[in-house]
């Protein structure tokens, strides 16, 4: 597999690792999402200063209003964070 294919497979595996813990295995409950963020994005989470910020993040991801994060909502979040990181490093090089 190419690096990109491996990366895509890893994202799917990480989502499933956490979504299978409780309830619907195709969606992340708030507790599963918090655990995923803390375990898989610890550097990013150091910038989250309070619980309200994390709750706001969960609400903004939940585009269909079901109080859970499905894979499409999760991928939107991953894409947004990746774009922000890319922009940060582009500006660092200037």
Coordinates of N, CA, C and O in Angstrom, one line a residue:
X1 N 0.8 -1.2 0.0 CA 0.0 0.0 0.0 C 0.9 1.3 0.0 O 2.0 1.3 0.6
X2 N 0.4 2.3 -0.6 CA 1.1 3.6 -0.6 C 0.9 4.2 0.8 O 0.1 3.8 1.6
X3 N 1.7 5.3 1.0 CA 1.6 6.0 2.3 C 0.2 6.6 2.5 O -0.3 6.5 3.6
X4 N -0.4 7.1 1.4 CA -1.7 7.7 1.5 C -2.8 6.6 1.8 O -3.7 6.8 2.6
X5 N -2.7 5.4 1.1 CA -3.6 4.3 1.4 C -3.4 3.8 2.8 O -4.4 3.6 3.5
X6 N -2.2 3.8 3.3 CA -2.0 3.3 4.7 C -2.6 4.3 5.7 O -3.2 4.0 6.7
X7 N -2.4 5.6 5.4 CA -3.0 6.7 6.2 C -4.5 6.6 6.3 O -5.1 6.7 7.3
X8 N -5.1 6.4 5.1 CA -6.6 6.2 5.1 C -7.0 5.0 5.9 O -8.0 5.1 6.6
X9 N -6.4 3.9 5.7 CA -6.7 2.7 6.5 C -6.5 2.9 8.0 O -7.4 2.5 8.8
X10 N -5.5 3.7 8.4 CA -5.3 4.0 9.8 C -6.4 4.8 10.4 O -6.9 4.6 11.5
X11 N -6.8 5.8 9.6 CA -7.9 6.7 10.1 C -9.2 5.8 10.3 O -9.8 6.0 11.4
X12 N -9.5 5.0 9.4 CA -10.7 4.1 9.5 C -10.5 3.2 10.7 O -11.4 3.0 11.5
X13 N -9.3 2.6 10.9 CA -9.1 1.7 12.0 C -9.2 2.4 13.4 O -9.8 1.9 14.3
X14 N -8.7 3.6 13.4 CA -8.8 4.4 14.7 C -10.2 4.7 15.0 O -10.7 4.5 16.2
X15 N -11.0 5.1 14.0 CA -12.4 5.4 14.2 C -13.1 4.2 14.8 O -13.8 4.2 15.8
X16 N -12.9 3.0 14.1 CA -13.6 1.8 14.5 C -13.1 1.3 15.9 O -13.9 0.8 16.7
X17 N -11.9 1.5 16.2 CA -11.3 1.1 17.5 C -12.1 1.8 18.7 O -12.4 1.1 19.6
X18 N -12.5 3.0 18.5 CA -13.2 3.7 19.5 C -14.7 3.6 19.4 O -15.4 3.5 20.4
X19 N -15.2 3.6 18.2 CA -16.7 3.5 18.0 C -17.3 2.2 18.4 O -18.5 2.1 18.7
X20 N -16.5 1.1 18.4 CA -17.0 -0.2 18.8 C -17.1 -0.4 20.3 O -17.6 -1.4 20.7
X21 N -16.7 0.5 21.1 CA -16.6 0.4 22.5 C -18.0 0.4 23.1 O -18.3 -0.3 24.1
X22 N -18.9 1.2 22.6 CA -20.3 1.3 23.2 C -21.3 1.5 22.1 O -21.0 2.1 21.1
X23 N -22.5 1.0 22.3 CA -23.6 1.3 21.4 C -23.3 1.1 19.9 O -22.8 0.1 19.5
X24 N -23.7 2.0 19.0 CA -23.6 1.9 17.6 C -22.2 1.9 17.2 O -21.5 2.9 17.4
X25 N -21.7 0.9 16.5 CA -20.3 0.8 16.1 C -20.0 1.7 14.9 O -18.8 1.8 14.5
X26 N -21.0 2.4 14.4 CA -20.7 3.3 13.2 C -20.7 4.7 13.7 O -20.6 5.6 12.8
X27 N -20.8 5.0 15.0 CA -20.8 6.3 15.5 C -20.0 6.4 16.8 O -20.0 5.4 17.6
X28 N -19.5 7.6 17.1 CA -18.8 7.8 18.3 C -19.7 8.5 19.3 O -20.2 9.6 18.9
X29 N -19.9 8.0 20.5 CA -20.6 8.7 21.5 C -19.6 9.8 22.0 O -18.4 9.7 21.8
X30 N -20.1 10.7 22.8 CA -19.3 11.8 23.3 C -18.1 11.3 24.1 O -17.0 11.7 23.9
X31 N -18.3 10.3 24.9 CA -17.2 9.7 25.7 C -16.2 9.0 24.8 O -15.0 9.1 25.1
X32 N -16.6 8.3 23.8 CA -15.7 7.7 22.9 C -14.9 8.7 22.1 O -13.6 8.5 21.9
X33 N -15.5 9.8 21.7 CA -14.8 10.8 21.0 C -13.8 11.5 21.8 O -12.6 11.7 21.4
X34 N -14.1 11.8 23.1 CA -13.2 12.4 24.0 C -12.0 11.5 24.2 O -10.8 12.0 24.2
X35 N -12.2 10.2 24.4 CA -11.1 9.3 24.6 C -10.2 9.2 23.4 O -9.0 9.2 23.5
X36 N -10.9 9.2 22.2 CA -10.1 9.2 20.9 C -9.2 10.4 20.8 O -8.0 10.3 20.5
X37 N -9.8 11.6 21.1 CA -9.0 12.8 21.0 C -7.9 12.8 22.0 O -6.8 13.2 21.6
X38 N -8.1 12.4 23.2 CA -7.1 12.4 24.2 C -6.0 11.4 23.9 O -4.8 11.7 24.1
X39 N -6.3 10.2 23.4 CA -5.4 9.2 23.1 C -4.6 9.4 21.8 O -3.4 9.1 21.7
X40 N -5.3 9.8 20.8 CA -4.8 9.9 19.4 C -4.3 11.2 19.0 O -3.5 11.3 18.1
X41 N -4.7 12.3 19.7 CA -4.3 13.7 19.4 C -3.9 14.4 20.6 O -4.3 15.5 20.9
X42 N -3.0 13.8 21.4 CA -2.6 14.4 22.7 C -2.0 15.8 22.6 O -2.3 16.7 23.4
X43 N -1.2 16.0 21.5 CA -0.6 17.4 21.4 C -1.7 18.4 21.1 O -1.6 19.5 21.7
X44 N -2.6 18.1 20.2 CA -3.7 19.0 20.0 C -4.5 19.3 21.2 O -4.9 20.4 21.5
X45 N -4.8 18.2 22.0 CA -5.6 18.4 23.2 C -4.9 19.2 24.3 O -5.6 19.8 25.2
X46 N -3.6 19.4 24.2 CA -3.0 20.3 25.2 C -3.4 21.7 25.1 O -3.3 22.5 26.0
X47 N -4.0 22.1 23.9 CA -4.4 23.4 23.6 C -5.9 23.6 24.0 O -6.4 24.8 24.0
X48 N -6.6 22.5 24.4 CA -8.0 22.7 24.9 C -7.9 22.9 26.4 O -7.5 22.1 27.1
X49 N -8.3 24.1 26.7 CA -8.2 24.5 28.1 C -9.3 24.1 29.1 O -9.1 24.1 30.3
X50 N -10.5 23.9 28.5 CA -11.6 23.6 29.4 C -12.6 22.7 28.8 O -12.6 22.5 27.6
X51 N -13.5 22.1 29.6 CA -14.5 21.2 29.2 C -15.5 21.8 28.2 O -15.9 21.2 27.3
X52 N -15.8 23.1 28.4 CA -16.8 23.8 27.5 C -16.2 23.8 26.1 O -17.0 23.7 25.2
X53 N -14.9 24.0 25.9 CA -14.4 24.0 24.6 C -14.5 22.6 23.9 O -14.9 22.5 22.7
X54 N -14.3 21.6 24.7 CA -14.5 20.2 24.1 C -15.9 19.9 23.8 O -16.2 19.4 22.8
X55 N -16.8 20.4 24.7 CA -18.3 20.2 24.4 C -18.7 20.9 23.1 O -19.5 20.5 22.3
X56 N -18.2 22.1 23.0 CA -18.4 23.0 21.8 C -17.9 22.3 20.5 O -18.6 22.3 19.5
X57 N -16.8 21.7 20.6 CA -16.2 20.9 19.5 C -17.1 19.8 19.1 O -17.5 19.6 17.9
X58 N -17.6 19.0 20.1 CA -18.5 17.9 19.8 C -19.8 18.4 19.2 O -20.2 17.8 18.2
X59 N -20.3 19.5 19.7 CA -21.6 20.0 19.1 C -21.3 20.5 17.6 O -22.2 20.3 16.8
X60 N -20.2 21.1 17.4 CA -19.9 21.6 16.0 C -19.7 20.4 15.0 O -20.0 20.5 13.9
X61 N -19.2 19.3 15.5 CA -19.0 18.1 14.7 C -20.4 17.4 14.3 O -20.5 16.8 13.3
X62 N -21.3 17.5 15.3 CA -22.6 16.8 15.2 C -23.5 17.5 14.2 O -24.5 18.1 14.7
X63 N -23.3 17.4 12.9 CA -24.1 18.2 11.9 C -25.5 17.7 11.8 O -26.4 18.4 11.4
X64 N -25.8 16.4 12.2 CA -27.1 15.9 12.0 C -27.9 15.9 13.4 O -29.0 15.5 13.4
X65 N -27.3 16.4 14.4 CA -27.9 16.6 15.7 C -28.3 15.4 16.5 O -29.2 15.4 17.3
X66 N -27.6 14.3 16.2 CA -28.0 13.0 16.9 C -27.2 12.8 18.2 O -27.3 11.7 18.8
X67 N -26.4 13.8 18.6 CA -25.5 13.7 19.8 C -24.4 12.7 19.7 O -23.8 12.2 20.7
X68 N -24.1 12.2 18.5 CA -23.0 11.3 18.2 C -22.2 11.8 17.0 O -22.7 12.6 16.2
X69 N -21.1 11.2 16.8 CA -20.2 11.6 15.7 C -20.1 10.5 14.7 O -19.4 9.5 15.1
X70 N -20.7 10.5 13.5 CA -20.5 9.5 12.6 C -19.2 9.6 11.8 O -18.5 10.6 12.0
X71 N -18.9 8.7 10.9 CA -17.6 8.7 10.3 C -17.5 10.0 9.4 O -16.4 10.6 9.3
X72 N -18.5 10.4 8.7 CA -18.4 11.5 7.8 C -18.1 12.8 8.7 O -17.3 13.6 8.3
X73 N -18.8 12.9 9.8 CA -18.5 14.1 10.7 C -17.1 14.0 11.2 O -16.4 15.0 11.3
X74 N -16.7 12.8 11.6 CA -15.3 12.6 12.1 C -14.3 13.0 11.0 O -13.3 13.7 11.3
X75 N -14.5 12.6 9.7 CA -13.6 13.0 8.7 C -13.6 14.5 8.4 O -12.5 15.0 8.0
X76 N -14.7 15.1 8.5 CA -14.7 16.6 8.4 C -13.8 17.2 9.4 O -13.0 18.1 9.1
X77 N -13.9 16.7 10.6 CA -13.0 17.2 11.7 C -11.6 17.0 11.4 O -10.7 17.9 11.5
X78 N -11.2 15.8 11.0 CA -9.8 15.4 10.6 C -9.3 16.3 9.5 O -8.2 16.8 9.5
X79 N -10.2 16.5 8.5 CA -9.8 17.3 7.4 C -9.5 18.8 7.8 O -8.5 19.4 7.4
X80 N -10.4 19.3 8.7 CA -10.2 20.7 9.1 C -8.9 20.8 10.0 O -8.2 21.8 9.8
X81 N -8.7 19.9 10.8 CA -7.5 20.0 11.7 C -6.2 19.8 10.8 O -5.2 20.6 11.0
X82 N -6.3 19.0 9.8 CA -5.1 18.8 8.9 C -4.9 20.0 8.1 O -3.7 20.5 7.9
X83 N -5.9 20.7 7.6 CA -5.7 21.9 6.9 C -5.1 23.0 7.8 O -4.2 23.7 7.4
X84 N -5.6 23.1 9.0 CA -5.0 24.1 10.0 C -3.6 23.8 10.2 O -2.8 24.7 10.3
X85 N -3.2 22.5 10.4 CA -1.8 22.2 10.6 C -1.0 22.5 9.4 O 0.1 23.1 9.6
X86 N -1.5 22.2 8.2 CA -0.7 22.6 7.0 C -0.5 24.1 6.9 O 0.6 24.5 6.6
X87 N -1.5 24.8 7.2 CA -1.4 26.3 7.1 C -0.4 26.8 8.1 O 0.4 27.7 7.8
X88 N -0.4 26.2 9.3 CA 0.6 26.6 10.3 C 2.0 26.4 9.8 O 2.9 27.2 9.9
X89 N 2.3 25.2 9.3 CA 3.6 24.9 8.8 C 4.0 25.6 7.6 O 5.2 26.0 7.4
X90 N 3.1 26.0 6.7 CA 3.4 26.8 5.6 C 3.8 28.2 6.0 O 4.8 28.8 5.5
X91 N 3.2 28.8 7.0 CA 3.5 30.1 7.6 C 4.8 30.0 8.3 O 5.6 31.0 8.4
X92 N 5.1 28.9 8.9 CA 6.4 28.7 9.7 C 7.6 28.8 8.7 O 8.7 29.2 9.1
X93 N 7.4 28.3 7.5 CA 8.5 28.3 6.5 C 8.8 29.7 5.9 O 9.8 29.9 5.3
X94 N 7.9 30.6 6.1 CA 8.0 32.0 5.5 C 9.0 32.8 6.2 O 9.3 32.7 7.3

